[in-house]
CSV table of C-alpha atoms in Angstrom, one decimal:
chain,number,residue,atom,x,y,z
A,1,ASP,CA,134.7,-91.9,25.6
A,2,GLN,CA,132.7,-94.1,23.2
A,3,GLN,CA,129.6,-92.2,22.5
A,4,VAL,CA,128.3,-94.7,19.9
A,5,LYS,CA,128.7,-98.4,20.8
A,6,GLN,CA,128.1,-101.6,18.8
A,7,ASN,CA,128.5,-104.3,21.4
A,8,SER,CA,128.4,-107.2,19.1
A,9,PRO,CA,131.7,-107.5,17.1
A,10,SER,CA,130.2,-110.1,14.8
A,11,LEU,CA,126.9,-111.8,13.8
A,12,SER,CA,126.3,-114.9,11.8
A,13,VAL,CA,123.0,-115.5,10.1
A,14,GLN,CA,121.5,-118.1,7.7
A,15,GLU,CA,120.4,-116.8,4.2
A,16,GLY,CA,116.8,-115.9,4.2
A,17,ARG,CA,116.6,-115.2,7.9
A,18,ILE,CA,116.5,-111.9,9.7
A,19,SER,CA,119.7,-110.0,10.7
A,20,ILE,CA,119.4,-107.6,13.6
A,21,LEU,CA,122.3,-105.3,14.3
A,22,ASN,CA,122.3,-103.2,17.4
A,23,CYS,CA,123.7,-99.8,18.4
A,24,ASP,CA,123.6,-97.8,21.6
A,25,TYR,CA,124.5,-94.2,22.1
A,26,THR,CA,125.1,-92.0,25.1
A,27,ASN,CA,125.0,-88.4,23.8
A,28,SER,CA,121.5,-87.1,24.1
A,29,MET,CA,122.4,-84.3,21.6
A,30,PHE,CA,122.5,-86.9,18.8
A,31,ASP,CA,119.4,-86.4,16.6
A,32,TYR,CA,120.2,-88.1,13.3
A,33,PHE,CA,121.4,-91.7,12.9
A,34,LEU,CA,122.8,-93.6,10.0
A,35,TRP,CA,124.0,-97.0,9.0
A,36,TYR,CA,126.9,-97.6,6.7
A,37,LYS,CA,128.1,-100.8,5.1
A,38,LYS,CA,131.7,-101.6,4.4
A,39,TYR,CA,133.2,-104.2,2.2
A,40,PRO,CA,136.9,-105.1,2.4
A,41,ALA,CA,139.2,-102.7,0.6
A,42,GLU,CA,136.4,-100.2,0.1
A,43,GLY,CA,135.2,-97.2,1.9
A,44,PRO,CA,131.9,-97.2,3.9
A,45,THR,CA,128.8,-96.7,1.9
A,46,PHE,CA,125.6,-95.2,3.1
A,47,LEU,CA,122.7,-97.6,3.7
A,48,ILE,CA,119.8,-96.0,5.6
A,49,SER,CA,119.2,-93.2,8.1
A,50,ILE,CA,116.6,-92.0,10.6
A,51,SER,CA,115.8,-88.7,12.2
A,52,SER,CA,115.1,-88.5,15.9
A,53,ILE,CA,111.5,-87.4,15.1
A,54,LYS,CA,110.8,-90.8,13.8
A,55,ASP,CA,111.0,-94.3,15.3
A,56,LYS,CA,111.2,-96.3,12.2
A,57,ASN,CA,112.4,-95.9,8.6
A,58,GLU,CA,112.2,-98.6,5.9
A,59,ASP,CA,114.0,-99.0,2.6
A,60,GLY,CA,113.4,-102.3,0.9
A,61,ARG,CA,114.9,-105.1,2.9
A,62,PHE,CA,116.4,-102.7,5.4
A,63,THR,CA,114.6,-101.1,8.4
A,64,VAL,CA,116.0,-99.0,11.1
A,65,PHE,CA,114.3,-98.6,14.5
A,66,LEU,CA,115.0,-95.9,17.0
A,67,ASN,CA,114.2,-96.0,20.7
A,68,LYS,CA,115.1,-92.6,22.0
A,69,SER,CA,114.3,-93.3,25.6
A,70,ALA,CA,116.7,-96.2,25.6
A,71,LYS,CA,119.2,-94.5,23.4
A,72,HIS,CA,119.2,-97.5,21.1
A,73,LEU,CA,118.8,-98.2,17.5
A,74,SER,CA,118.8,-101.3,15.4
A,75,LEU,CA,119.0,-102.3,11.8
A,76,HIS,CA,116.9,-105.2,10.5
A,77,ILE,CA,117.7,-106.9,7.3
A,78,VAL,CA,115.0,-109.2,5.9
A,79,PRO,CA,115.6,-111.5,4.2
A,80,SER,CA,119.4,-111.7,4.6
A,81,GLN,CA,121.4,-112.5,1.5
A,82,PRO,CA,125.0,-113.6,1.2
A,83,GLY,CA,125.9,-110.3,-0.5
A,84,ASP,CA,124.9,-108.5,2.7
A,85,SER,CA,128.0,-110.0,4.4
A,86,ALA,CA,130.1,-106.9,5.3
A,87,VAL,CA,131.0,-104.7,8.3
A,88,TYR,CA,128.1,-102.5,9.4
A,89,PHE,CA,128.8,-99.2,11.2
A,90,CYS,CA,126.2,-97.2,13.1
A,91,ALA,CA,126.8,-93.5,13.1
A,92,ALA,CA,125.2,-90.5,14.8
A,93,SER,CA,125.1,-86.8,14.2
A,94,ALA,CA,124.1,-83.7,16.3
A,95,GLN,CA,122.6,-80.8,14.6
A,96,GLY,CA,123.9,-77.3,15.3
A,97,GLY,CA,127.1,-76.1,16.9
A,98,THR,CA,130.5,-76.4,15.3
A,99,SER,CA,130.2,-80.2,14.7
A,100,TYR,CA,127.3,-79.8,12.2
A,101,GLY,CA,127.4,-82.7,9.8
A,102,LYS,CA,130.2,-84.5,11.6
A,103,LEU,CA,129.5,-88.2,12.2
A,104,THR,CA,130.4,-90.3,15.3
A,105,PHE,CA,130.8,-93.9,14.4
A,106,GLY,CA,130.5,-97.1,16.4
A,107,GLN,CA,133.2,-99.8,16.2
A,108,GLY,CA,131.3,-101.9,13.6
A,109,THR,CA,129.7,-105.3,13.5
A,110,ILE,CA,130.9,-108.0,11.0
A,111,LEU,CA,127.8,-109.6,9.5
A,112,THR,CA,128.2,-113.0,7.8
A,113,VAL,CA,125.3,-114.5,5.9
A,114,HIS,CA,125.7,-118.2,5.2
A,115,PRO,CA,124.1,-119.7,2.0
B,1,ASP,CA,132.2,-95.8,-7.1
B,2,SER,CA,131.5,-93.1,-4.5
B,3,GLY,CA,133.2,-90.4,-6.6
B,4,VAL,CA,135.6,-89.6,-3.9
B,5,THR,CA,139.2,-90.2,-4.9
B,6,GLN,CA,142.0,-90.8,-2.4
B,7,THR,CA,145.7,-91.1,-3.2
B,8,PRO,CA,147.9,-93.0,-2.6
B,9,LYS,CA,146.1,-96.3,-1.8
B,10,HIS,CA,149.1,-97.5,0.1
B,11,LEU,CA,151.9,-95.8,1.9
B,12,ILE,CA,154.8,-97.3,3.7
B,13,THR,CA,157.2,-95.1,5.6
B,14,ALA,CA,159.5,-95.0,8.5
B,15,THR,CA,159.1,-93.4,12.0
B,16,GLY,CA,159.9,-89.8,12.1
B,17,GLN,CA,158.9,-89.1,8.5
B,18,ARG,CA,156.2,-86.9,7.0
B,19,VAL,CA,153.5,-87.9,4.5
B,20,THR,CA,150.7,-86.2,2.7
B,21,LEU,CA,147.4,-87.9,1.9
B,22,ARG,CA,145.3,-86.4,-0.8
B,23,CYS,CA,141.5,-86.4,-1.4
B,24,SER,CA,139.4,-85.2,-4.2
B,25,PRO,CA,135.7,-84.9,-3.2
B,26,ARG,CA,132.7,-85.8,-5.3
B,27,SER,CA,131.9,-83.2,-7.9
B,28,GLY,CA,129.8,-80.5,-6.3
B,29,ASP,CA,130.5,-81.5,-2.7
B,30,LEU,CA,131.7,-78.7,-0.6
B,31,SER,CA,132.4,-80.5,2.7
B,32,VAL,CA,135.3,-82.8,3.3
B,33,TYR,CA,135.9,-85.0,6.3
B,34,TRP,CA,139.0,-87.0,7.4
B,35,TYR,CA,138.6,-90.2,9.5
B,36,GLN,CA,141.1,-92.6,10.9
B,37,GLN,CA,140.5,-96.3,11.3
B,38,SER,CA,143.0,-98.1,13.4
B,39,LEU,CA,143.0,-101.9,13.9
B,40,ASP,CA,139.8,-103.1,15.5
B,41,GLN,CA,138.6,-99.5,15.9
B,42,GLY,CA,135.7,-97.7,14.4
B,43,LEU,CA,136.2,-94.6,12.4
B,44,GLN,CA,137.6,-91.8,14.4
B,45,PHE,CA,136.8,-88.3,13.2
B,46,LEU,CA,139.8,-86.1,12.7
B,47,ILE,CA,138.8,-82.9,11.0
B,48,GLN,CA,136.1,-81.3,8.7
B,49,TYR,CA,136.3,-78.6,6.1
B,50,TYR,CA,133.6,-76.7,4.4
B,51,ASN,CA,134.3,-74.7,1.3
B,52,GLY,CA,137.9,-74.1,2.3
B,53,GLU,CA,137.3,-73.3,5.9
B,54,GLU,CA,137.9,-75.6,8.9
B,55,ARG,CA,134.5,-76.4,10.6
B,56,ALA,CA,135.3,-79.0,13.2
B,57,LYS,CA,138.2,-80.8,14.8
B,58,GLY,CA,138.1,-84.2,16.5
B,59,ASN,CA,140.8,-86.3,18.0
B,60,ILE,CA,143.5,-84.9,15.6
B,61,LEU,CA,147.0,-84.9,16.9
B,62,GLU,CA,149.1,-81.7,16.8
B,63,ARG,CA,151.5,-83.6,14.5
B,64,PHE,CA,148.6,-83.8,12.0
B,65,SER,CA,147.3,-80.9,9.9
B,66,ALA,CA,145.0,-80.6,7.0
B,67,GLN,CA,143.7,-78.0,4.5
B,68,GLN,CA,141.1,-77.7,1.8
B,69,PHE,CA,142.2,-75.9,-1.3
B,70,PRO,CA,140.2,-73.5,-3.6
B,71,ASP,CA,139.4,-76.4,-6.0
B,72,LEU,CA,138.0,-78.2,-2.9
B,73,HIS,CA,140.5,-81.0,-2.8
B,74,SER,CA,142.0,-81.7,0.6
B,75,GLU,CA,145.3,-82.8,2.0
B,76,LEU,CA,146.0,-84.4,5.3
B,77,ASN,CA,149.6,-84.0,6.5
B,78,LEU,CA,151.1,-86.4,9.0
B,79,SER,CA,154.5,-85.6,10.5
B,80,SER,CA,156.9,-87.1,13.0
B,81,LEU,CA,155.2,-90.4,12.3
B,82,GLU,CA,155.0,-93.0,15.0
B,83,LEU,CA,154.2,-96.7,14.8
B,84,GLY,CA,150.8,-96.0,16.3
B,85,ASP,CA,149.9,-93.8,13.3
B,86,SER,CA,149.6,-96.9,11.1
B,87,ALA,CA,146.0,-97.0,10.1
B,88,LEU,CA,143.5,-96.6,7.3
B,89,TYR,CA,142.7,-92.9,6.6
B,90,PHE,CA,139.4,-92.2,5.0
B,91,CYS,CA,138.3,-89.1,3.3
B,92,ALA,CA,134.6,-88.4,2.9
B,93,SER,CA,132.6,-85.6,1.2
B,94,SER,CA,129.1,-84.3,1.3
B,95,VAL,CA,127.2,-81.6,-0.6
B,96,ASP,CA,126.5,-79.6,2.5
B,97,LEU,CA,126.4,-79.8,6.3
B,98,ILE,CA,122.9,-81.1,6.7
B,99,PRO,CA,123.0,-84.5,8.5
B,100,SER,CA,120.5,-85.9,6.1
B,101,SER,CA,123.1,-85.5,3.3
B,102,PRO,CA,125.1,-88.7,3.6
B,103,LEU,CA,128.8,-88.8,3.6
B,104,HIS,CA,130.4,-90.4,0.6
B,105,PHE,CA,133.7,-92.1,1.4
B,106,GLY,CA,136.8,-92.8,-0.6
B,107,ASN,CA,138.5,-96.2,-0.5
B,108,GLY,CA,141.0,-95.0,2.0
B,109,THR,CA,144.8,-94.7,2.2
B,110,ARG,CA,146.5,-97.5,4.2
B,111,LEU,CA,149.5,-96.0,6.0
B,112,THR,CA,152.1,-98.4,7.4
B,113,VAL,CA,154.8,-96.9,9.6
B,114,THR,CA,157.8,-99.1,10.2
């Protein structure tokens, strides 16, 4: 049962344009969402997060949007740079219970930004 | 550098064998997580420890076990290895259990079972 889904395995974007990565979730108990970036031969690194009480969070070139009714979130990167080329994972967390702090990850989207 | 150290980086072993993966969390982090990433898969949660105690279990096989020691380092033991256990195993740590405290990942241990 894939509770967090990233339906696009890959995305190719021109440098300077916007990159939009999408993520859907099914578990209504999720209330905190994060994006991680992963380069080859390295572990994932935290990028940006959003709580379910917000619908938008911005950090420099990165903005995450959350649509709770649609159980959908997206990561916007503007402008995209070649160094942004990596695998992007969406992750979700549910507060409370025994799984406090545990993250459920999507399958990842490979972003390639062409110069 | 995330501050999370995983050893070894690579491990090649035969089916039926047993291996131990080691993780040293970031200084000050009390919570340790283990994740498995198989080919073309996302990160699958295995198990979580907080200050030495098991907090949550995910899709961890009975052949797998883990523990967190008093110095907070953690070990993941994989036994009776099968070909399908070949994967990247990541350890992550966080300072506490609050979701807003991001997980910091190590660079992983690549396990190849032949």
